[in-house]
Structure formats: structure tokens, C-alpha cells
Tab-separated table of C-alpha atoms in Angstrom:
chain	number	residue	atom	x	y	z
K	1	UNK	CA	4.380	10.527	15.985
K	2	UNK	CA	5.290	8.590	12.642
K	3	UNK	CA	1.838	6.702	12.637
K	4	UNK	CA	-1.071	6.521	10.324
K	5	UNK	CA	-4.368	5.704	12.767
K	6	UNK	CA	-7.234	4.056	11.568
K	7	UNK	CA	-10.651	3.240	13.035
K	8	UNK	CA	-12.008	1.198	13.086
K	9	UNK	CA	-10.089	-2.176	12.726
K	10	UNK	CA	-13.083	-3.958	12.223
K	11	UNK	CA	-16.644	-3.293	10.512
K	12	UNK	CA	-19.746	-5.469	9.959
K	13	UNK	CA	-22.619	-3.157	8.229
K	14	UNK	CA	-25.995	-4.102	7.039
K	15	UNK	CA	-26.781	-2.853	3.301
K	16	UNK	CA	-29.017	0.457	4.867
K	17	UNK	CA	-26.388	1.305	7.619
K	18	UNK	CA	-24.701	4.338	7.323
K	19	UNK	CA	-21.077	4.265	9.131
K	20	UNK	CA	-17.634	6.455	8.491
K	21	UNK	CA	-14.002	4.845	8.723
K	22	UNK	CA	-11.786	7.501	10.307
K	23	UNK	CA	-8.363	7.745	9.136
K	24	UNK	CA	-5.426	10.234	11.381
K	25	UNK	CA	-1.909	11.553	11.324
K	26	UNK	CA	0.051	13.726	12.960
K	27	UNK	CA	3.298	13.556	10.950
K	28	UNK	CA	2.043	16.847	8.987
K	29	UNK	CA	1.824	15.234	5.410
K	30	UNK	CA	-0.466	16.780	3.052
K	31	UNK	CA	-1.386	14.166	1.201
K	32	UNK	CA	-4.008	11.543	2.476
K	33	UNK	CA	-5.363	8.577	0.108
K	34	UNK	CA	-8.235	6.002	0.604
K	35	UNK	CA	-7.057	2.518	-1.227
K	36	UNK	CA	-9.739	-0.660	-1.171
K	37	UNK	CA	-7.731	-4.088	-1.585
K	38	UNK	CA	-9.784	-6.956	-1.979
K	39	UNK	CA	-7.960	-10.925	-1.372
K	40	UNK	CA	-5.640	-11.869	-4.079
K	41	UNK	CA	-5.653	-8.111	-5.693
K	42	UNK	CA	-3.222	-5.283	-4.855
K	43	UNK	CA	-4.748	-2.169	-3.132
K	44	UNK	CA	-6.798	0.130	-5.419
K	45	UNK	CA	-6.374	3.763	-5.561
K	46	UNK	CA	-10.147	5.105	-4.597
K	47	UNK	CA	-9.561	8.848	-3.583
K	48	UNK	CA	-6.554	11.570	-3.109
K	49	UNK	CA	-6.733	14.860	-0.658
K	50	UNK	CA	-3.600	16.982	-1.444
K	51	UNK	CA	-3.679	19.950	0.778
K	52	UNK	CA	-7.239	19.074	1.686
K	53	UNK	CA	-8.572	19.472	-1.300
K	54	UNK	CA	-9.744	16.243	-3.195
K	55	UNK	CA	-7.710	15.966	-6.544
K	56	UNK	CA	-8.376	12.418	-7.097
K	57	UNK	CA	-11.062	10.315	-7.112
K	58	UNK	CA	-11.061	7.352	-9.498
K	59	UNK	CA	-14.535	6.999	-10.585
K	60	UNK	CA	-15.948	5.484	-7.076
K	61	UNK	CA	-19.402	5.352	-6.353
K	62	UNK	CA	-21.307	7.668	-4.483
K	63	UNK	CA	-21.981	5.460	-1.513
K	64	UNK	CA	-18.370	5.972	-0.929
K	65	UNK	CA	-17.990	9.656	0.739
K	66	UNK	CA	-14.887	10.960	1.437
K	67	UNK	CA	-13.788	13.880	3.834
K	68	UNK	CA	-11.033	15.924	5.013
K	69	UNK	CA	-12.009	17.906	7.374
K	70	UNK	CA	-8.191	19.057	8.744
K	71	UNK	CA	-4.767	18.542	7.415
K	72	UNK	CA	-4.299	15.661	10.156
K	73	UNK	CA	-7.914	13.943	9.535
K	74	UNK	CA	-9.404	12.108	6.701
K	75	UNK	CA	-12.605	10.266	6.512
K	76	UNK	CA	-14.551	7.715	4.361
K	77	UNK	CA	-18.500	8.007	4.868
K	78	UNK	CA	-20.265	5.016	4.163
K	79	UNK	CA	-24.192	4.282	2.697
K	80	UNK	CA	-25.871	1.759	0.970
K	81	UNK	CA	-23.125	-0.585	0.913
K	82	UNK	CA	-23.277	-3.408	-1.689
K	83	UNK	CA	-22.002	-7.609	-0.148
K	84	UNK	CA	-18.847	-6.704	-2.681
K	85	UNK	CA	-17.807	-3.694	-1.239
K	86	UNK	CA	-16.378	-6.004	1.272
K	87	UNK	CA	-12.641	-5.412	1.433
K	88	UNK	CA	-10.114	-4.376	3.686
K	89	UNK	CA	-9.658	-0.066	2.952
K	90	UNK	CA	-6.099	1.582	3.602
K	91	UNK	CA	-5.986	5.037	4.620
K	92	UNK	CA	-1.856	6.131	3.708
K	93	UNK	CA	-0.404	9.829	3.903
K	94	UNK	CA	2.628	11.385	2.478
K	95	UNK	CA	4.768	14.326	1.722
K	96	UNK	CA	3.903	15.918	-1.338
K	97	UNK	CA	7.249	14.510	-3.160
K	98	UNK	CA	6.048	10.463	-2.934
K	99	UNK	CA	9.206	9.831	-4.839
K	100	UNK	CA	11.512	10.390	-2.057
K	101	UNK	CA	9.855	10.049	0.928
K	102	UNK	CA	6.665	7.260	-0.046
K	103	UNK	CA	3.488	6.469	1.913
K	104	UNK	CA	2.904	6.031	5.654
K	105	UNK	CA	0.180	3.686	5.500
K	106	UNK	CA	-2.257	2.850	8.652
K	107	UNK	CA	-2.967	-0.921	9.580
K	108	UNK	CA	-6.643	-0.771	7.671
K	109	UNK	CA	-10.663	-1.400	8.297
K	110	UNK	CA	-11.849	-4.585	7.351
K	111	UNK	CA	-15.119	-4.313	6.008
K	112	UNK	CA	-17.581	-6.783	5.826
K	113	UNK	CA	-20.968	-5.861	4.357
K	114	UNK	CA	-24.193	-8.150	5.525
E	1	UNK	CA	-3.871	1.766	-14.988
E	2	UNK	CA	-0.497	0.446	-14.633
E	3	UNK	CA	0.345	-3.208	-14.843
E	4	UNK	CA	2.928	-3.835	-11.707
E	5	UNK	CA	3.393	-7.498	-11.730
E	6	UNK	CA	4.877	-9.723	-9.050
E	7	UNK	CA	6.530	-13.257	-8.697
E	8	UNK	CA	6.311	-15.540	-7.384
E	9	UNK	CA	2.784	-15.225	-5.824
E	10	UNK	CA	3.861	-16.905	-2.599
E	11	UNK	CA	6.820	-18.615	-0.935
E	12	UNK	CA	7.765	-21.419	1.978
E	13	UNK	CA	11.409	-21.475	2.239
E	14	UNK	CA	12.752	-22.798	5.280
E	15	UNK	CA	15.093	-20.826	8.143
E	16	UNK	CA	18.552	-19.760	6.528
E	17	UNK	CA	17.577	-20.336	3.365
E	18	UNK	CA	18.049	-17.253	1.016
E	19	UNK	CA	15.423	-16.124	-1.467
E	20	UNK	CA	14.670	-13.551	-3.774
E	21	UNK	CA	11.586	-12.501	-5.458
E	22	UNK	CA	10.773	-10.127	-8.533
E	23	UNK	CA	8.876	-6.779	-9.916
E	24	UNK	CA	8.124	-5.812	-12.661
E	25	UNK	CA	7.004	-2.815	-14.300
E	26	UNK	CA	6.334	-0.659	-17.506
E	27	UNK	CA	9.309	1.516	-17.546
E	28	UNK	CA	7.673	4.718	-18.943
E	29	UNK	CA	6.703	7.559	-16.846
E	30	UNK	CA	8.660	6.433	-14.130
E	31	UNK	CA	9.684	8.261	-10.349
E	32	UNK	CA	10.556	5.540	-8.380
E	33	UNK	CA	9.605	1.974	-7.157
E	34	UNK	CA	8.998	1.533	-3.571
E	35	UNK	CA	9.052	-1.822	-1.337
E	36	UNK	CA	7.055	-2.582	1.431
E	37	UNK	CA	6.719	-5.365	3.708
E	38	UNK	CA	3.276	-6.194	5.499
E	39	UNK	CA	2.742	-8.532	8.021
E	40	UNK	CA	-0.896	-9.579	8.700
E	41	UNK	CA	-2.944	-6.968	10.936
E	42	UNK	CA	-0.345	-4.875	10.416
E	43	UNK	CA	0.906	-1.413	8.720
E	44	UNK	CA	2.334	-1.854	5.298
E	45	UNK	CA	6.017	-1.048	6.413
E	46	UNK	CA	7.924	0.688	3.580
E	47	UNK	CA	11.250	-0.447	3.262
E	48	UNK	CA	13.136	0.643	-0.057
E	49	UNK	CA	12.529	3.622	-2.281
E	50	UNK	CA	14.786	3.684	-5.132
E	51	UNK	CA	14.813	5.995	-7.884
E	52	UNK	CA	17.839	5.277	-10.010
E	53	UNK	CA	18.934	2.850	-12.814
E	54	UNK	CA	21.530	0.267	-11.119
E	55	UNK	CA	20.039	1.622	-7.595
E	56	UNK	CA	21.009	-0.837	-5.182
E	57	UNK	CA	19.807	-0.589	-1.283
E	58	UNK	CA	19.995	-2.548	1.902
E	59	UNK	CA	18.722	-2.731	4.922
E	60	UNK	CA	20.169	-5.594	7.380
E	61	UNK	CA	19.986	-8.833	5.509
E	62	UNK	CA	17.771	-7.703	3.189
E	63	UNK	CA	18.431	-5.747	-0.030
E	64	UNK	CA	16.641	-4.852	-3.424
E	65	UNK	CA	18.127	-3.427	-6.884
E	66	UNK	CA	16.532	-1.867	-9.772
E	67	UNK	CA	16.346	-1.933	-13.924
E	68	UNK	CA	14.510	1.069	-14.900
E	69	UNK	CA	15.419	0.158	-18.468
E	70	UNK	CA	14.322	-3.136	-18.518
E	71	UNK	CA	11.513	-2.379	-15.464
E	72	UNK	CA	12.224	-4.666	-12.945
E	73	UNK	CA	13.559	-4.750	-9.468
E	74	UNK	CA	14.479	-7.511	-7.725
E	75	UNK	CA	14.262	-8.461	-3.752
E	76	UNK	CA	16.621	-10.413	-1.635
E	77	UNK	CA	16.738	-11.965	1.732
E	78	UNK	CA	19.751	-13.531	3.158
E	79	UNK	CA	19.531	-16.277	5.839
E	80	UNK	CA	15.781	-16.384	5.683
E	81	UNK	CA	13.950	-16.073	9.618
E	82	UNK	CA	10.952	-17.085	10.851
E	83	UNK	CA	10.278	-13.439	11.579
E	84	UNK	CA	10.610	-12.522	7.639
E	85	UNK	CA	7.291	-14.224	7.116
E	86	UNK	CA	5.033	-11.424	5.496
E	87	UNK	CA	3.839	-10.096	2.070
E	88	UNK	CA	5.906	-8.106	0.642
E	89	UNK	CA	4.756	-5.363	-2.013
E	90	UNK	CA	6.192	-3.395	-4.316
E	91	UNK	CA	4.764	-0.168	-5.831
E	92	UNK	CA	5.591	2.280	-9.188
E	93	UNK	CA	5.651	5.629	-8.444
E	94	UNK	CA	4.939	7.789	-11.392
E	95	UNK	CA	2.194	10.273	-11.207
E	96	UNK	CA	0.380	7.823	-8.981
E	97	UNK	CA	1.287	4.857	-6.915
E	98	UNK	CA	0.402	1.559	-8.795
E	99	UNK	CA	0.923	-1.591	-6.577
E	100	UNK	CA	2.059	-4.953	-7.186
E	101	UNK	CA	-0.467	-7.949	-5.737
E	102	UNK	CA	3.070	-9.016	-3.624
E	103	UNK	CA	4.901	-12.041	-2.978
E	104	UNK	CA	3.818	-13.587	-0.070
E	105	UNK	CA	6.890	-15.341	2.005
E	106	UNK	CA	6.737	-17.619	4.481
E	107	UNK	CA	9.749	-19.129	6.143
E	108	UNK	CA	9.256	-22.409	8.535
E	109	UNK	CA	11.097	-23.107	11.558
């Protein structure tokens, strides 16, 4: 399996919805990011699990919760969205060394907030 | 944050045309640079990581080189298809990835 999953492809959420994106690989890398790319704009580093452990988060906001809750599963948790959180949010996974091998990415959740 | 710049923003070329597009990249604290090419809907498929001044690599008819000293790299395609049409990105791998906003390349029948 040399796929990153995603689910799911498609979200509409009110501002008071709570929802998770789901993100899933089996390829054993121990590295799993959340990236936000809005139109026009290349995709924005938002949060880093290495080993499960988060080691990166780049000053998101707290209505942005992320999880890993297994080597193979990483999730985004969702509240209180604002309209401009709208975007289209990458999950990607690596090996450890990114400079040899890169990022698997998965296809993404588009996310539109009503 | 990194600046990762690429040009041109978008392309048309037409079928069997070849084309090339560029990187470009502060050349400090540097690992690699990484291409990808993404097709709408789709996965971000990564197609060159390259690590080395004067790196060149290729894959079918299409092929990339790299300046680390100068921080570019630059993308070709030869014989342009129909089936090239996508967005392609490039990133700069040094303690984190910083992306490009892509070229985006679309080649008519």
C-alpha cells in the first residue's frame, strides 16, 4: 500500500459544527503533516507528528485540533470554524529522512465553511 | 518562512510543443528540492528529488536540473501531451518543506 487516504473528499460545515478530517497510511512512515492551501497560494505547513508525537505546530488556532492516535492514523478535529478557513487541507507522510525519500501526500478535504 | 518562487504562474502550450518552467529558491540551509506534479482531484505525485549541485534527473520525457549555488532548478517537458496538463510544484527541503505556488501547464489538443 503506497497511498495516503483521506476523508473526507468533501466538507460543507456551519460555523458551530464540530467535524474531524481523517487522514491514513499504511506505508509505515513516521512522519504525518496537516498543510491548508488556499487558491492561488502554495500549501501551508499547519502541524507535524514525528513518531506520534506533535513537534510542529505553526501557530494555528485552537479550533484546529490535531490527533495521532496510531503510527498509521492522523486526524484534524474541527470547531468553530471561521468562512476563511475555507481551503482545501493536505494530509502527507514520510520517512523520517524527507531529503531522500519526500512526502506521500493524500488527494485532500475541501473545506467549505457556511 | 521561506520564499520558494515559481514561473511562470501558468502555461497553454499546444501538443509537441516543449516547455520548461522555473524555481527558485534561497540557497541557504538547503537538503534538497523536490518536484511534484498534481493533477486536479488528485494526489500531489512527487516526481524528482534532487539533492546535488549540477543534479540532473529524468523520468520519460520529462527532466529537471538544479543550481544550489545560484538556487534554482529548472523543469522540462519534451513533446508536450495532452495528458501533461497539471500543476506542477516544487518544494525546498531544509529543516521543513517550503512549497512553491506551481506552474500550472496546460497543453491543448
Amino acid at each position: 500500500d503506497t497511498e495516503v487516504t483521506q476523508t473526507p473528499k468533501h466538507l460543507v460545515m456551519g460555523m458551530t459544527n464540530k467535524k474531524s478530517l481523517k487522514c491514513e497510511q499504511h506505508m509505515g512512515h513516521r512522519a504525518m503533516y496537516w498543510y491548508k492551501q488556499k487558491a492561488k497560494k502554495p500549501p501551508e505547513l499547519m502541524f507535524v507528528y514525528s513518531y506520534e508525537k506533535l513537534s510542529i505546530n505553526e501557530s494555528v488556532p485552537s479550533r484546529f485540533s490535531p490527533e495521532c492516535p496510531n503510527s498509521s492514523l492522523l486526524n484534524l478535529h474541527l470547531h468553530a470554524l471561521q468562512p476563511e478557513d475555507s481551503a482545501l487541507y493536505l494530509c502527507a507522510s514520510s520517512q523520517v529522512n524527507t531529503a531522500i525519500y519526500g512526502y506521500t501526500f493524500g488527494s485532500g478535504t475541501r473545506l467549505t465553511v457556511v | 518562512i521561506l520564499n520558494v518562487e515559481q514561473s511562470p504562474q501558468s502555461l497553454h502550450v499546444q501538443e509537441g510543443d516543449s516547455t520548461n518552467f522555473t524555481c527558485s529558491f534561497p540557497s541557504s540551509n538547503f537538503y534538497a528540492l523536490h518536484w511534484y506534479r498534481w493533477e486536479t482531484a488528485k494526489s500531489p505525485e512527487a516526481l524528482f528529488v534532487m539533492t546535488l549541485n549540477g543534479d540532473e534527473k529524468k523520468k520519460g520525457r520529462i527532466s529537471a536540473t538544479l543550481n544550489t549555488k545560484e538556487g534554482y532548478s529548472y523543469l522540462y517537458i519534451k513533446g508536450s501531451q495532452p495528458e501533461d496538463s497539471a500543476t506542477y510544484l516544487c518544494a525546498h527541503n531544509g529543516n521543513q518543506f517550503y512549497f512553491g505556488t506551481g506552474t500550472s501547464l496546460t497543453v491543448i489538443p
